[in-house]
């Protein structure tokens, strides 16, 4: 193995590169066995199940590499493979990692329900790094049914055998109403997920949907209670009675987003002059004023007072500038045009979502709660080979082409992530809508555990170190020690030349390509592969500096984008 493996424009690491794999399955996606029915029972045409007491064989490749039986030799045994990464946030948790770099760190330790190949197609099978042995997806009337048959005898890296309960645990965490990670699992129309997240009945959800469909805006933009199918005017008034409370929460989300994302504009003469970041961080009034100013709802005058979009002046240090003030300004700009209001949102929730959540929490909670998501079930089924295996079934309303990509969740060990939690969990291993439970999950941010090819050992001195998971389902990793090393943006090439790292992904340029191709000096050690970057670039025009939409539009149309493209890519 060369010291420097490759120089890439964009490098997406797939852990199977570092593992010993058998020949690829001739049908890697799914064998079309009869899907189990809602109870998990199978049809009479299926093979007889394995006899009770029969030893369950692990669903792994027969010829997988075993480093215990055949120890590694040479560099694979003694020299760590070091790959460059960017600055890490330290959120090494399969539920809560947000940055690409942290996701890569976690990914080395995880096994997904499905595997997505280099073309993005989902796969399952014996020779595939997935927990699913096979899967089916079927359209049945107005529903989509996904059935995942699970492999037998696959252990997590700590030796505990994976099961359907771990899949359910992973899905239920992602579906929790207090989940605040980056997964969009909860956005799927899984049957019963709305009732579960809101802890309410289907009748309440249908009533809310009717109210939202009717809307509250008349032709003049004023608030009006429009007729809603099957809903009384009193119920509508009760629902929209929470609009101001919801609006304040909607506005506060903008404030939080702006303060987290744009602190560099604090003190800028054109944005928020006269204050520094420490002053703003210490004063909630300044935080709201900054959030409003950055969104075009006010500005600071020459005396350092805040003047909102309605013309009201607030003396900083004396007057209160809060989320209610912000909401008044949003209403002043849009009236009750909810689509217009949602054009200002900074997060995933619309103003309707906020009203819905507050209304249900106050008036629609189901006594005794909703413990289960009806559209997620599990059981056992006998496969074509006569072996009994567990399955997980997910039923969605309608058809969602993206669902198959959201369902391939990392299968997280319930026993590890709930260990040490003082409360009592339900059958799925969670506590619905419980802040303490979510906080407990985040206590595991420093050490991910899963069934992936490597075991997280430590994060020290900007280096993440892994050891091998010798029980990985595709076999022991060929390389014993793997590391991620943080390298500053733009310094990747130097790190390669000095052999600080073996693999990196600097942005390509004709100069870099020519230097590597020449093979002179330290460049003689390097090889490269060009990979298309599936991203996009854009030119942003600050609305604060140029508030007129027509002017911004004219500037954008006057630009020759092809010149930028040609200059960026050169002759690559």
Coordinates of C-alpha atoms in Angstrom, one line a residue:
X1 CA 0.0 0.0 0.0
X2 CA 1.4 3.4 -1.0
X3 CA 1.8 6.0 1.7
X4 CA -0.4 8.4 -0.2
X5 CA -3.3 6.8 -1.8
X6 CA -5.1 9.5 -3.7
X7 CA -5.8 13.2 -4.2
X8 CA -9.5 13.9 -4.7
X9 CA -11.7 16.8 -5.7
X10 CA -14.5 15.2 -3.6
X11 CA -13.9 12.0 -1.6
X12 CA -16.9 10.1 -0.3
X13 CA -15.6 7.3 1.9
X14 CA -17.4 4.0 1.8
X15 CA -16.3 1.8 4.7
X16 CA -16.4 -1.3 2.6
X17 CA -13.2 0.0 0.9
X18 CA -11.4 -0.9 4.1
X19 CA -13.0 -4.2 4.7
X20 CA -12.7 -7.7 3.3
X21 CA -15.7 -8.4 1.2
X22 CA -16.8 -11.6 -0.6
X23 CA -18.0 -11.5 -4.2
X24 CA -20.9 -9.0 -4.8
X25 CA -24.4 -10.5 -4.6
X26 CA -25.8 -11.2 -8.0
X27 CA -29.1 -9.7 -6.8
X28 CA -28.0 -7.1 -4.2
X29 CA -31.3 -5.3 -3.8
X30 CA -34.0 -7.7 -2.8
X31 CA -35.2 -11.1 -3.3
X32 CA -38.9 -10.9 -3.8
X33 CA -40.2 -13.2 -1.1
X34 CA -43.8 -13.1 0.0
X35 CA -44.0 -10.1 2.4
X36 CA -45.5 -11.0 5.8
X37 CA -49.0 -9.7 6.6
X38 CA -49.8 -7.3 9.4
X39 CA -49.6 -10.0 12.0
X40 CA -46.3 -11.3 10.7
X41 CA -47.8 -14.7 9.7
X42 CA -46.8 -16.2 6.3
X43 CA -48.8 -17.9 3.6
X44 CA -48.9 -21.7 3.3
X45 CA -46.7 -21.6 0.2
X46 CA -43.7 -20.6 2.2
X47 CA -41.1 -23.1 3.4
X48 CA -41.3 -24.7 6.7
X49 CA -39.4 -22.8 9.5
X50 CA -36.3 -24.1 11.1
X51 CA -36.9 -26.6 13.8
X52 CA -36.9 -25.3 17.4
X53 CA -33.5 -25.7 19.1
X54 CA -31.7 -25.5 15.7
X55 CA -28.7 -23.3 16.0
X56 CA -29.2 -20.0 14.1
X57 CA -26.6 -19.4 11.6
X58 CA -25.3 -15.8 11.2
X59 CA -26.2 -14.3 7.8
X60 CA -22.6 -13.5 6.7
X61 CA -20.5 -14.3 3.7
X62 CA -19.0 -17.8 3.9
X63 CA -15.6 -16.6 2.8
X64 CA -15.3 -13.4 4.8
X65 CA -11.9 -12.5 6.2
X66 CA -11.2 -13.4 9.9
X67 CA -8.2 -11.5 11.3
X68 CA -8.2 -13.7 14.4
X69 CA -7.7 -16.8 12.4
X70 CA -5.4 -15.2 9.8
X71 CA -3.7 -12.3 11.4
X72 CA -2.9 -9.2 9.4
X73 CA 0.7 -8.7 8.2
X74 CA 2.9 -5.8 7.1
X75 CA 1.6 -2.3 7.1
X76 CA -2.0 -3.5 7.4
X77 CA -1.1 -4.7 10.9
X78 CA 1.2 -2.0 12.1
X79 CA 0.7 1.3 10.1
X80 CA -2.5 3.3 10.7
X81 CA -4.3 4.6 7.6
X82 CA -4.8 8.4 8.1
X83 CA -7.4 10.3 6.2
X84 CA -7.8 14.1 6.4
X85 CA -11.0 15.7 7.7
X86 CA -12.2 19.2 8.4
X87 CA -12.9 20.8 11.8
X88 CA -14.9 18.5 13.9
X89 CA -17.8 19.6 16.2
X90 CA -17.5 16.5 18.4
X91 CA -21.1 15.4 18.0
X92 CA -20.2 11.8 17.4
X93 CA -23.7 10.5 17.8
X94 CA -25.7 8.8 15.0
X95 CA -28.9 10.7 16.1
X96 CA -27.4 14.2 16.5
X97 CA -24.3 14.6 14.2
X98 CA -24.9 17.5 11.9
X99 CA -21.7 18.4 10.1
X100 CA -20.4 16.3 7.2
X101 CA -17.1 15.7 9.1
X102 CA -18.8 14.4 12.2
X103 CA -21.1 12.3 10.1
X104 CA -18.0 10.6 8.5
X105 CA -16.6 9.9 12.0
X106 CA -19.8 8.3 13.2
X107 CA -20.3 6.4 9.9
X108 CA -17.2 4.3 10.4
X109 CA -18.9 2.7 13.5
X110 CA -22.4 2.2 12.1
X111 CA -24.4 -0.3 10.0
X112 CA -27.5 0.9 8.2
X113 CA -30.8 -0.9 7.7
X114 CA -30.0 -0.6 4.0
X115 CA -26.9 0.1 2.1
X116 CA -26.8 2.7 -0.7
X117 CA -24.3 1.9 -3.4
X118 CA -22.2 4.4 -5.5
X119 CA -25.2 5.1 -7.7
X120 CA -27.4 5.8 -4.7
X121 CA -29.5 2.7 -5.1
X122 CA -30.6 0.9 -2.0
X123 CA -29.3 -2.6 -1.5
X124 CA -29.7 -5.5 0.9
X125 CA -28.2 -9.0 1.0
X126 CA -25.7 -11.4 2.5
X127 CA -22.7 -9.7 0.7
X128 CA -24.0 -6.2 1.4
X129 CA -23.2 -4.0 4.5
X130 CA -26.8 -3.8 5.6
X131 CA -28.8 -5.2 8.5
X132 CA -31.6 -6.1 6.0
X133 CA -31.3 -9.5 4.6
X134 CA -33.9 -8.5 1.9
X135 CA -36.6 -6.0 1.5
X136 CA -39.8 -5.4 -0.5
X137 CA -41.7 -2.3 -1.3
X138 CA -45.2 -2.6 -2.6
X139 CA -48.1 -0.3 -3.4
X140 CA -51.3 -1.5 -1.8
X141 CA -54.3 0.8 -2.7
X142 CA -53.5 4.2 -1.2
X143 CA -50.6 3.0 0.9
X144 CA -47.0 2.1 0.4
X145 CA -45.7 -0.9 2.3
X146 CA -42.0 -1.5 3.1
X147 CA -40.9 -4.8 4.6
X148 CA -37.4 -5.3 5.8
X149 CA -36.4 -8.9 6.7
X150 CA -33.4 -8.7 9.1
X151 CA -30.3 -10.8 9.2
X152 CA -29.7 -13.4 11.9
X153 CA -26.8 -13.4 14.3
X154 CA -25.2 -10.0 13.5
X155 CA -23.5 -8.5 16.5
X156 CA -22.8 -4.9 17.5
X157 CA -19.1 -4.2 18.0
X158 CA -19.6 -4.9 21.8
X159 CA -20.9 -8.4 21.0
X160 CA -24.6 -7.9 21.7
X161 CA -26.7 -9.4 18.9
X162 CA -28.7 -6.9 16.8
X163 CA -32.5 -7.4 16.6
X164 CA -35.7 -5.8 15.4
X165 CA -35.9 -3.9 18.8
X166 CA -32.8 -1.9 17.8
X167 CA -34.4 -0.9 14.5
X168 CA -37.6 0.1 16.3
X169 CA -35.6 2.1 18.9
X170 CA -33.7 3.9 16.1
X171 CA -36.9 4.8 14.3
X172 CA -38.8 5.9 17.4
X173 CA -36.0 8.2 18.5
X174 CA -36.1 9.9 15.0
X175 CA -39.9 10.1 15.2
X176 CA -39.9 11.7 18.7
X177 CA -41.6 15.2 19.0
X178 CA -38.5 16.5 20.8
X179 CA -36.0 15.1 18.4
X180 CA -33.8 18.0 17.2
X181 CA -31.2 16.3 15.0
X182 CA -30.8 16.6 11.3
X183 CA -32.8 13.5 10.2
X184 CA -36.1 14.1 8.4
X185 CA -37.4 10.6 9.1
X186 CA -40.4 12.2 11.0
X187 CA -41.6 14.0 7.8
X188 CA -42.7 10.8 6.1
X189 CA -46.4 10.1 6.2
X190 CA -46.0 6.9 8.2
X191 CA -49.4 5.8 9.4
X192 CA -49.9 7.0 13.0
X193 CA -46.8 9.1 13.2
X194 CA -48.8 12.3 13.4
X195 CA -50.8 11.0 16.3
X196 CA -47.7 9.7 18.0
X197 CA -45.7 13.0 17.7
X198 CA -48.6 15.1 18.9
X199 CA -50.0 12.5 21.3
X200 CA -53.4 13.0 20.0
X201 CA -56.2 11.2 18.1
X202 CA -56.7 10.9 14.4
X203 CA -60.0 12.9 14.8
X204 CA -58.1 15.9 16.2
X205 CA -55.5 15.7 13.4
X206 CA -58.3 15.7 10.7
X207 CA -60.0 18.6 12.4
X208 CA -56.7 20.6 12.4
X209 CA -56.1 19.8 8.8
X210 CA -59.6 21.1 7.9
X211 CA -59.0 24.3 9.8
X212 CA -55.6 24.9 8.1
X213 CA -57.1 24.2 4.7
X214 CA -59.8 26.9 5.3
X215 CA -57.2 29.5 6.2
X216 CA -57.8 32.8 8.0
X217 CA -57.1 35.5 5.3
X218 CA -59.8 37.4 3.5
X219 CA -59.3 39.3 0.2
X220 CA -58.0 42.4 2.1
X221 CA -55.5 40.4 4.1
X222 CA -57.5 40.8 7.3
X223 CA -58.1 37.8 9.7
X224 CA -61.4 36.0 9.0
X225 CA -62.8 32.6 10.1
X226 CA -63.5 30.8 6.9
X227 CA -65.9 27.9 6.8
X228 CA -64.0 24.6 7.5
X229 CA -65.5 21.2 6.7
X230 CA -66.8 19.4 9.8
X231 CA -65.4 22.0 12.2
X232 CA -67.4 24.5 14.3
X233 CA -66.5 28.2 14.3
X234 CA -65.8 27.9 18.0
X235 CA -63.2 25.2 17.4
X236 CA -61.6 27.4 14.7
X237 CA -61.5 30.4 17.0
X238 CA -59.9 28.2 19.7
X239 CA -57.3 27.0 17.3
X240 CA -56.3 30.4 15.9
X241 CA -56.4 31.9 19.4
X242 CA -52.9 30.4 19.8
X243 CA -51.6 32.3 16.7
X244 CA -49.8 35.1 18.7
X245 CA -48.2 32.6 21.0
X246 CA -47.1 30.6 18.0
X247 CA -45.9 33.7 16.2
X248 CA -43.6 34.6 19.1
X249 CA -42.1 31.1 18.9
X250 CA -41.8 31.4 15.1
X251 CA -40.0 34.8 15.5
X252 CA -37.8 33.5 18.3
X253 CA -36.6 30.7 16.0
X254 CA -35.4 33.4 13.5
X255 CA -33.6 35.2 16.3
X256 CA -31.8 32.1 17.4
X257 CA -30.9 31.2 13.9
X258 CA -29.5 34.6 13.1
X259 CA -27.5 34.9 16.3
X260 CA -26.0 31.4 15.7
X261 CA -25.3 31.9 12.0
X262 CA -24.3 35.5 11.5
X263 CA -22.3 36.8 14.5
X264 CA -19.7 38.1 12.1
X265 CA -22.1 40.9 11.1
X266 CA -22.4 42.3 14.6
X267 CA -20.5 45.6 14.6
X268 CA -20.7 45.9 10.8
X269 CA -21.5 49.4 9.8
X270 CA -24.1 48.3 7.3
X271 CA -25.7 45.6 9.5
X272 CA -25.5 46.2 13.2
X273 CA -23.1 48.9 14.2
X274 CA -22.0 50.1 17.6
X275 CA -22.1 46.8 19.4
X276 CA -19.8 43.8 19.7
X277 CA -20.6 40.1 19.8
X278 CA -20.1 39.8 23.6
X279 CA -22.6 42.7 24.2
X280 CA -25.2 41.0 22.0
X281 CA -24.7 37.6 23.6
X282 CA -25.3 39.0 27.0
X283 CA -28.5 41.0 26.2
X284 CA -31.7 39.2 25.0
X285 CA -33.0 42.5 23.7
X286 CA -30.0 43.0 21.5
X287 CA -30.3 39.5 20.2
X288 CA -33.9 40.1 19.1
X289 CA -32.9 43.5 17.6
X290 CA -30.0 41.9 15.7
X291 CA -32.3 39.1 14.5
X292 CA -34.8 41.7 13.2
X293 CA -32.2 43.9 11.6
X294 CA -30.7 41.0 9.7
X295 CA -34.1 40.0 8.4
X296 CA -34.9 43.5 7.3
X297 CA -37.4 44.4 10.1
X298 CA -35.5 47.3 11.6
X299 CA -32.2 49.0 12.1
X300 CA -30.1 50.9 14.7
X301 CA -30.2 54.7 14.6
X302 CA -27.2 56.9 15.2
X303 CA -27.8 56.9 18.9
X304 CA -27.7 53.1 19.1
X305 CA -31.5 52.8 19.6
X306 CA -33.4 50.2 17.6
X307 CA -36.1 51.3 15.2
X308 CA -38.4 48.6 14.0
X309 CA -40.1 48.2 10.6
X310 CA -43.3 49.8 12.1
X311 CA -41.4 52.9 13.1
X312 CA -41.3 52.2 16.8
X313 CA -38.1 53.3 18.6
X314 CA -36.7 51.2 21.5
X315 CA -34.0 52.5 23.8
X316 CA -31.6 49.6 24.3
X317 CA -31.2 49.1 28.1
X318 CA -34.5 50.6 28.9
X319 CA -37.2 49.2 26.5
X320 CA -37.9 45.5 25.9
X321 CA -37.4 44.2 22.4
X322 CA -38.7 40.6 22.4
X323 CA -40.2 38.0 20.2
X324 CA -43.7 39.5 20.6
X325 CA -42.3 42.7 19.1
X326 CA -40.8 40.8 16.2
X327 CA -44.1 39.0 15.6
X328 CA -46.0 42.3 15.5
X329 CA -43.6 43.4 12.8
X330 CA -44.1 40.3 10.8
X331 CA -47.9 40.7 11.0
X332 CA -47.4 44.3 10.0
X333 CA -45.6 43.2 6.8
X334 CA -47.8 40.3 5.8
X335 CA -51.1 40.6 7.6
X336 CA -52.6 37.1 7.8
X337 CA -51.0 35.9 4.6
X338 CA -49.6 32.7 6.1
X339 CA -47.6 31.8 2.9
X340 CA -45.9 35.2 3.1
X341 CA -45.2 34.8 6.8
X342 CA -43.6 31.4 6.1
X343 CA -41.3 33.0 3.6
X344 CA -39.5 34.4 6.7
X345 CA -39.1 31.1 8.5
X346 CA -35.6 30.1 9.7
X347 CA -36.2 26.5 10.5
X348 CA -38.3 23.5 9.5
X349 CA -41.6 24.6 11.2
X350 CA -44.1 26.8 9.5
X351 CA -46.4 29.2 11.5
X352 CA -49.2 26.6 11.0
X353 CA -46.9 24.0 12.6
X354 CA -46.4 26.1 15.6
X355 CA -50.1 26.9 16.1
X356 CA -50.9 23.2 15.6
X357 CA -48.4 22.0 18.2
X358 CA -49.5 24.5 20.8
X359 CA -53.2 23.9 20.2
X360 CA -52.8 20.1 20.5
X361 CA -50.6 20.4 23.6
X362 CA -53.3 22.5 25.3
X363 CA -56.6 21.1 24.0
X364 CA -56.0 17.9 22.0
X365 CA -53.8 15.6 24.1
X366 CA -55.2 12.0 24.3
X367 CA -55.7 10.7 27.8
X368 CA -53.2 7.9 28.4
X369 CA -51.1 9.1 25.4
X370 CA -50.2 7.4 22.2
X371 CA -47.4 4.8 22.9
X372 CA -47.0 3.4 19.4
X373 CA -46.8 4.4 15.7
X374 CA -49.4 2.1 14.1
X375 CA -47.5 2.1 10.8
X376 CA -44.3 0.6 12.2
X377 CA -44.6 -3.1 13.3
X378 CA -42.3 -6.1 13.7
X379 CA -42.6 -9.9 13.8
X380 CA -41.0 -13.0 12.3
X381 CA -41.2 -14.5 8.8
X382 CA -39.8 -17.6 7.1
X383 CA -37.6 -16.7 4.1
X384 CA -37.2 -18.8 0.9
X385 CA -34.3 -20.6 2.4
X386 CA -36.5 -22.0 5.2
X387 CA -34.8 -19.8 7.9
X388 CA -36.9 -17.8 10.3
X389 CA -36.0 -14.2 10.6
X390 CA -37.3 -11.0 12.2
X391 CA -38.8 -8.3 10.1
X392 CA -39.8 -4.7 10.4
X393 CA -42.7 -3.3 8.4
X394 CA -43.4 0.4 7.7
X395 CA -46.7 1.5 6.1
X396 CA -47.0 5.0 4.6
X397 CA -50.1 6.8 3.3
X398 CA -49.7 7.6 -0.4
X399 CA -46.5 7.2 -2.4
X400 CA -43.2 8.9 -1.4
X401 CA -40.3 8.3 -3.8
X402 CA -37.8 9.6 -1.2
X403 CA -39.1 7.2 1.6
X404 CA -36.7 4.4 0.7
X405 CA -33.8 6.7 1.3
X406 CA -35.1 7.9 4.7
X407 CA -35.9 4.4 5.9
X408 CA -32.4 3.1 5.7
X409 CA -31.6 4.4 9.2
X410 CA -28.4 3.6 11.2
X411 CA -29.4 0.7 13.4
X412 CA -28.4 2.0 16.8
X413 CA -27.8 -0.3 19.9
X414 CA -30.7 0.4 22.3
X415 CA -28.8 -1.1 25.2
X416 CA -25.9 1.3 24.9
X417 CA -27.7 4.5 24.2
X418 CA -30.3 3.9 27.0
X419 CA -27.7 2.7 29.5
X420 CA -27.6 4.9 32.6
X421 CA -31.0 6.6 32.0
X422 CA -32.8 6.9 35.3
X423 CA -36.3 6.9 33.9
X424 CA -38.5 4.1 32.7
X425 CA -38.7 3.5 28.9
X426 CA -41.5 1.9 26.9
X427 CA -41.4 -1.2 24.7
X428 CA -39.5 0.7 22.0
X429 CA -36.8 1.8 24.5
X430 CA -37.8 5.4 24.5
X431 CA -39.8 8.0 26.5
X432 CA -42.1 10.0 24.3
X433 CA -41.5 13.7 24.3
X434 CA -39.3 13.6 27.4
X435 CA -36.5 16.2 27.6
X436 CA -34.5 14.2 30.1
X437 CA -34.5 11.2 27.8
X438 CA -33.3 13.3 24.8
X439 CA -30.7 14.9 27.0
X440 CA -29.5 11.4 28.1
X441 CA -29.0 10.3 24.4
X442 CA -26.8 13.4 23.9
X443 CA -24.5 12.3 26.8
X444 CA -23.3 9.6 24.3
X445 CA -22.1 12.3 21.9
X446 CA -18.4 11.6 22.6
X447 CA -18.4 7.9 21.7
X448 CA -20.4 6.3 18.9
X449 CA -21.2 2.5 19.1
X450 CA -22.7 0.4 16.3
X451 CA -22.1 -2.6 14.1
X452 CA -19.8 -0.9 11.6
X453 CA -16.4 -2.0 10.5
X454 CA -14.5 0.0 13.1
X455 CA -14.6 0.7 16.8
X456 CA -14.2 4.3 18.0
X457 CA -11.3 4.5 20.5
X458 CA -10.6 8.1 21.1
X459 CA -10.6 11.7 19.9
X460 CA -7.4 13.4 21.0
X461 CA -5.2 16.1 19.7
X462 CA -7.4 16.6 16.6
X463 CA -7.2 13.0 15.7
X464 CA -9.9 10.3 15.8
X465 CA -8.6 6.8 16.2
X466 CA -10.4 3.5 15.5
X467 CA -9.6 -0.1 16.1
X468 CA -11.1 -3.0 14.0
X469 CA -14.5 -4.5 14.6
X470 CA -13.3 -8.1 14.2
X471 CA -17.0 -9.3 14.2
X472 CA -18.1 -7.0 11.3
X473 CA -20.6 -8.8 9.2
X474 CA -18.5 -8.6 6.0
X475 CA -15.4 -9.7 7.8
X476 CA -12.5 -8.1 9.7
X477 CA -11.2 -4.8 8.2
X478 CA -8.0 -5.4 6.4
X479 CA -6.4 -2.4 8.0
X480 CA -6.0 -2.6 11.8
X481 CA -6.0 1.1 12.7
X482 CA -7.8 3.8 11.0
X483 CA -7.6 7.5 11.8
X484 CA -9.2 10.8 10.8
X485 CA -6.9 13.8 11.3
X486 CA -8.2 17.4 11.2
X487 CA -6.5 19.4 8.5
X488 CA -7.2 23.1 8.0
X489 CA -9.0 24.0 4.8
X490 CA -6.5 24.7 2.1
X491 CA -3.7 22.8 3.8
X492 CA -4.7 19.3 2.5
X493 CA -2.0 19.2 -0.2
X494 CA 0.8 20.1 2.2
X495 CA -0.4 17.4 4.6
X496 CA -0.2 14.8 1.8
X497 CA 3.2 15.9 0.7
X498 CA 4.6 15.6 4.2
X499 CA 2.9 12.3 4.7
X500 CA 0.9 13.7 7.6
X501 CA -2.1 12.0 6.0
X502 CA -2.5 9.4 3.3
X503 CA -5.8 10.5 1.8
X504 CA -7.3 14.0 1.4
X505 CA -9.9 15.8 -0.7
X506 CA -8.6 19.3 -1.7
X507 CA -10.5 21.3 -4.3
X508 CA -8.9 20.6 -7.7
X509 CA -7.3 23.2 -9.9
X510 CA -5.3 23.0 -13.1
X511 CA -2.2 24.1 -11.1
X512 CA -2.6 21.2 -8.6
X513 CA -3.2 18.7 -11.3
X514 CA -0.2 19.8 -13.3
X515 CA 2.0 19.7 -10.2
X516 CA 0.9 16.1 -9.4
X517 CA 1.2 15.0 -13.0
X518 CA 4.7 16.3 -13.2
X519 CA 5.8 13.9 -10.5
X520 CA 8.6 16.3 -9.4
X521 CA 9.9 16.3 -5.8
X522 CA 7.2 15.4 -3.2
X523 CA 4.6 15.4 -5.9
X524 CA 6.2 12.1 -7.1
X525 CA 4.5 10.3 -4.2
X526 CA 1.0 11.4 -5.1
X527 CA -1.7 10.0 -7.3
X528 CA -5.1 11.6 -7.9
X529 CA -8.6 10.9 -9.1
X530 CA -11.0 13.6 -10.2
X531 CA -14.5 13.3 -8.8
X532 CA -17.5 15.4 -9.7
X533 CA -18.6 17.5 -6.8
X534 CA -22.4 17.2 -6.5
X535 CA -23.0 20.7 -5.2
X536 CA -23.7 24.1 -6.4
X537 CA -22.5 27.7 -6.0
X538 CA -24.5 30.9 -5.9
X539 CA -24.0 34.6 -5.7
X540 CA -25.7 36.2 -2.7
X541 CA -26.8 39.8 -2.6
X542 CA -27.3 41.2 0.9
X543 CA -30.9 42.4 1.3
X544 CA -29.6 44.7 4.0
X545 CA -27.4 46.6 1.6
X546 CA -29.8 46.5 -1.4
X547 CA -33.4 46.3 0.0
X548 CA -35.2 46.8 -3.3
X549 CA -36.0 43.4 -4.9
X550 CA -36.1 44.9 -8.4
X551 CA -32.6 46.2 -8.0
X552 CA -31.3 42.9 -6.7
X553 CA -33.0 41.1 -9.6
X554 CA -31.5 43.5 -12.1
X555 CA -28.0 42.9 -10.7
X556 CA -28.4 39.2 -10.8
X557 CA -29.6 39.3 -14.4
X558 CA -26.7 41.5 -15.4
X559 CA -24.1 38.9 -14.3
X560 CA -22.5 36.5 -16.8
X561 CA -22.6 33.3 -14.9
X562 CA -20.7 31.4 -17.7
X563 CA -17.6 33.5 -17.0
X564 CA -17.7 32.4 -13.4
X565 CA -18.1 28.8 -14.4
X566 CA -15.3 28.9 -16.9
X567 CA -13.0 30.7 -14.4
X568 CA -13.8 28.2 -11.6
X569 CA -13.3 25.0 -13.5
X570 CA -10.6 26.1 -16.0
X571 CA -9.5 23.1 -18.0
X572 CA -10.5 20.5 -15.5

